[in-house]
């Protein structure tokens, strides 16, 4: 049966290392699309050869001109436009969201041909809880900005997923240990390729392991959720309230302590009023 592809935008996930992970439907789409928007035509040419596609490519990035994006959206009215990344799922630390946004705004048909993404593949290999996770993409390379981003998520109760590179790995793991605490983690490398490897341990151990020998290849770091903090005792709560009330009005003090200790603000306000009255 000949598959007919309607005009519109087709988000096509490609392999993250092993060409055989390209799905048959994605290969068919790549053979029949009118045009394929790609990050780097040299990289995508290899996948197109594997898929038996001779369709034309257009280099596209989110920082491409508005004009190019508008032209692609215009073409989607009558042609099947495929969006392909160098690896894995487009839009995941890769270009595409502005194209999807504009295609939707113009009322075009938009669909996805799902497939591999390194983030999900690494999460499944890590052995860490998968019920709640937060994808963090690449951390900033400057130490201050990296620390700020980690501080933002230190209290998040979820497994964290980071994309990384070999030369930065040890420093990033050390910064994570410092800011997030020495949590369980996994370094997952070269998924679906010859030298695929998953190394688990706490963040400080992993950082030490890679200090002198930065690993080669593509890397995802998975970091476990913070452990359950023990509930603060009544005495600790009172002490925190008394300290905060010495600096702040009662309601603000209750709010600050509630946030810090993860307790109910109204309950703490009532307790603070009692403490204030000398109860
Ligand atoms: N769109 C891709 C996806 O869906 O996974 C991610 C693109 S991002 C620019 C590239 C990063 O993904 C790499 O630097 C690495 O952190 C991670 N990555 C890609 N392929 C990988 C692989 N085979 N093994 C481990 N990590 C990989």
XYZ file of C-alpha atoms and ligand atoms in Angstrom:
306
model
C 0.000 0.000 0.000
C 1.321 3.446 -0.902
C 1.208 5.748 2.096
C 0.091 9.257 1.265
C 1.327 11.979 3.535
C -0.967 14.983 3.900
C 0.476 18.491 3.696
C 1.779 19.751 7.032
C 4.664 19.468 9.456
C 6.081 16.061 10.412
C 8.399 16.003 13.450
C 10.627 12.988 12.748
C 12.678 11.370 15.528
C 15.913 9.856 14.287
C 18.345 7.412 15.945
C 20.725 8.495 18.752
C 23.553 6.275 17.529
C 22.275 3.081 15.946
C 20.812 3.759 12.501
C 18.612 0.681 12.788
C 16.589 2.518 15.448
C 14.995 4.652 12.705
C 11.388 3.455 12.590
C 9.973 2.128 9.293
C 7.321 4.880 9.316
C 9.991 7.576 9.778
C 12.050 6.079 6.917
C 8.967 6.082 4.677
C 8.206 9.706 5.549
C 11.805 10.730 4.820
C 11.523 9.054 1.385
C 8.263 10.816 0.566
C 8.461 14.265 2.200
C 8.547 17.217 -0.177
C 11.323 18.850 1.826
C 13.292 17.996 4.993
C 14.324 20.763 7.421
C 17.613 19.655 9.028
C 20.197 21.016 11.477
C 23.288 19.953 9.543
C 22.836 18.559 6.043
C 26.113 16.584 6.215
C 24.906 14.719 9.305
C 21.397 14.128 7.964
C 22.693 13.019 4.546
C 23.989 9.827 6.209
C 20.583 9.014 7.692
C 18.805 9.830 4.424
C 21.136 7.451 2.556
C 20.318 4.762 5.124
C 16.584 5.415 4.622
C 16.923 5.414 0.816
C 15.754 9.026 0.601
C 16.785 11.506 -2.063
C 14.488 14.302 -0.851
C 15.842 17.876 -0.688
C 17.136 19.264 2.630
C 16.942 22.819 3.972
C 19.163 23.835 6.923
C 16.898 25.131 9.691
C 17.533 26.416 13.255
C 15.360 28.336 15.699
C 17.654 31.307 15.034
C 17.095 30.996 11.261
C 15.440 34.067 9.764
C 11.722 34.722 10.277
C 11.563 34.737 6.477
C 12.816 31.149 6.160
C 10.427 29.971 8.872
C 7.519 31.773 7.181
C 8.458 30.125 3.856
C 8.454 26.670 5.454
C 5.090 27.328 7.109
C 3.736 28.512 3.753
C 4.946 25.321 2.070
C 3.143 23.228 4.699
C -0.147 24.393 3.170
C 0.438 22.153 0.140
C 3.511 20.008 0.949
C 4.719 17.514 3.546
C 7.581 19.222 5.424
C 9.709 16.964 7.667
C 11.716 18.298 10.616
C 14.777 16.198 11.476
C 17.567 16.703 14.065
C 21.170 15.511 13.952
C 20.145 12.906 16.553
C 17.070 11.792 18.450
C 13.877 13.742 18.852
C 13.696 17.253 17.355
C 12.968 20.088 19.840
C 14.637 18.183 22.730
C 17.729 20.400 23.223
C 17.404 20.853 19.468
C 15.740 23.304 17.069
C 12.074 23.231 16.163
C 9.750 24.755 18.721
C 9.338 28.051 16.843
C 8.513 26.138 13.679
C 5.890 24.074 15.513
C 4.528 27.225 17.179
C 4.202 29.097 13.871
C 2.800 26.086 12.013
C 0.085 25.736 14.675
C -0.643 29.469 14.619
C -1.131 29.214 10.846
C -3.534 26.289 11.290
C -1.281 23.728 9.586
C -1.504 19.988 10.220
C 1.246 19.095 12.747
C 2.153 15.574 13.785
C 5.074 13.626 15.229
C 6.726 10.350 14.311
C 8.043 9.429 17.761
C 11.295 7.636 18.420
C 14.476 7.715 20.515
C 15.538 10.492 22.834
C 18.752 10.230 24.875
C 17.030 11.697 27.956
C 14.417 8.947 28.222
C 16.804 6.189 27.139
C 19.300 7.211 29.860
C 16.582 7.496 32.505
C 15.516 3.912 31.800
C 19.126 2.700 32.137
C 19.907 4.569 35.364
C 18.072 2.409 37.899
C 16.806 5.610 39.566
C 13.085 6.299 40.177
C 11.208 7.179 36.992
C 7.834 8.255 38.415
C 8.740 11.964 38.469
C 11.570 13.456 36.458
C 12.738 16.875 35.334
C 14.662 17.354 32.086
C 17.320 20.050 32.580
C 19.068 19.962 29.181
C 22.642 21.334 29.191
C 23.844 23.249 32.276
C 25.526 26.619 31.588
C 29.301 26.256 31.279
C 30.222 29.192 33.567
C 30.501 28.108 37.223
C 28.306 30.895 38.661
C 25.448 30.377 36.182
C 25.694 26.592 36.651
C 25.460 26.978 40.436
C 22.438 29.291 40.068
C 20.564 26.778 37.917
C 21.339 23.940 40.337
C 20.202 26.064 43.293
C 16.872 26.645 41.543
C 16.154 22.901 41.493
C 17.779 21.723 44.734
C 14.406 21.219 46.470
C 12.624 19.599 43.524
C 11.480 16.081 44.436
C 12.194 14.441 41.105
C 14.932 12.577 39.287
C 16.953 15.133 37.282
C 18.215 14.586 33.725
C 21.165 16.573 32.329
C 22.911 16.467 28.955
C 26.701 16.746 29.328
C 30.000 16.512 27.472
C 33.134 14.599 28.489
C 35.442 17.583 29.185
C 32.864 19.261 31.471
C 31.631 16.098 33.190
C 33.800 15.975 36.321
C 33.311 19.677 37.162
C 29.564 19.446 36.602
C 29.284 16.379 38.845
C 31.304 18.151 41.576
C 29.048 21.231 41.338
C 25.966 19.003 41.579
C 27.385 17.270 44.697
C 28.065 20.646 46.285
C 24.694 22.254 45.583
C 22.297 19.272 45.484
C 24.054 17.125 48.103
C 25.899 13.878 47.435
C 22.981 12.067 45.788
C 22.849 8.796 43.874
C 23.481 9.317 40.182
C 24.273 7.601 36.899
C 26.533 8.601 34.020
C 25.109 7.081 30.848
C 27.317 7.173 27.771
C 27.100 6.287 24.075
C 23.593 4.801 24.232
C 22.893 2.317 21.424
C 26.519 2.510 20.203
C 29.432 0.081 20.512
C 30.793 1.524 23.757
C 27.505 2.040 25.587
C 28.167 2.246 29.321
C 26.233 3.105 32.489
C 28.230 3.914 35.633
C 26.351 4.446 38.896
C 27.492 5.888 42.225
C 27.130 8.987 44.346
C 27.945 12.316 42.710
C 31.285 12.835 44.505
C 32.510 9.323 43.567
C 31.551 9.839 39.945
C 33.209 13.263 39.846
C 36.456 11.782 41.237
C 36.329 8.913 38.736
C 36.287 11.276 35.746
C 38.652 14.024 37.020
C 41.793 12.766 35.296
C 40.160 10.791 32.508
C 37.275 12.687 30.916
C 35.180 10.113 29.059
C 34.721 10.194 25.302
C 31.405 10.308 23.489
C 27.915 11.535 24.277
C 26.738 11.651 27.866
C 23.591 11.958 29.959
C 23.758 12.425 33.742
C 20.840 11.222 35.847
C 20.599 12.441 39.452
C 18.310 10.987 42.121
C 15.709 12.982 44.030
C 16.616 14.479 47.442
C 15.941 12.015 50.257
C 12.896 12.567 52.468
C 13.934 15.177 55.044
C 12.858 14.242 58.602
C 9.975 16.422 59.868
C 11.349 19.251 62.061
C 10.732 18.832 65.818
C 8.378 21.189 67.693
C 11.391 22.696 69.481
C 13.194 23.361 66.178
C 10.055 24.923 64.700
C 9.601 27.186 67.723
C 13.264 28.213 67.615
C 12.966 29.078 63.915
C 9.805 31.121 64.573
C 11.358 33.012 67.487
C 14.429 33.813 65.419
C 12.329 34.989 62.455
C 9.980 37.065 64.670
C 12.984 38.955 66.013
C 13.512 40.275 62.464
C 10.065 40.269 60.866
C 6.387 40.917 61.571
C 4.561 37.749 62.747
C 2.827 36.915 59.468
C 6.032 37.329 57.444
C 7.979 35.280 59.994
C 5.400 32.483 59.770
C 5.570 32.603 55.971
C 9.362 32.436 55.898
C 9.570 29.508 58.327
C 6.741 27.661 56.548
C 8.662 27.891 53.294
C 11.970 26.913 54.836
C 10.641 23.905 56.765
C 7.905 22.880 54.315
C 5.130 23.379 56.891
C 1.641 24.938 56.761
C 1.768 28.754 57.007
C -1.541 29.180 58.867
C -0.623 26.598 61.503
C 2.711 28.337 62.008
C 1.020 31.746 62.226
C -1.228 30.465 65.044
C 1.804 29.012 66.836
C 3.757 32.253 66.346
C 0.910 34.281 67.935
C 0.980 31.959 70.966
C 4.762 32.313 71.252
C 4.462 36.070 70.934
C 1.902 36.157 73.775
C 4.347 34.127 75.873
C 2.477 30.808 75.755
N 17.506 15.671 20.379
C 18.402 14.781 21.057
C 17.605 13.762 21.876
O 16.417 13.593 21.631
O 18.178 13.129 22.743
C 19.401 15.521 21.901
C 20.219 16.505 21.139
S 21.416 17.327 22.126
C 21.976 18.549 21.024
C 22.764 16.206 22.128
C 23.053 15.636 23.498
O 22.193 14.518 23.758
C 24.451 15.074 23.645
O 25.400 16.085 23.946
C 24.294 14.093 24.783
O 24.266 14.764 26.022
C 22.892 13.536 24.473
N 22.990 12.338 23.617
C 22.665 12.233 22.318
N 22.896 10.984 21.870
C 23.371 10.284 22.918
C 23.793 8.931 23.105
N 23.777 8.046 22.093
N 24.211 8.549 24.326
C 24.245 9.418 25.358
N 23.852 10.706 25.241
C 23.431 11.133 24.046
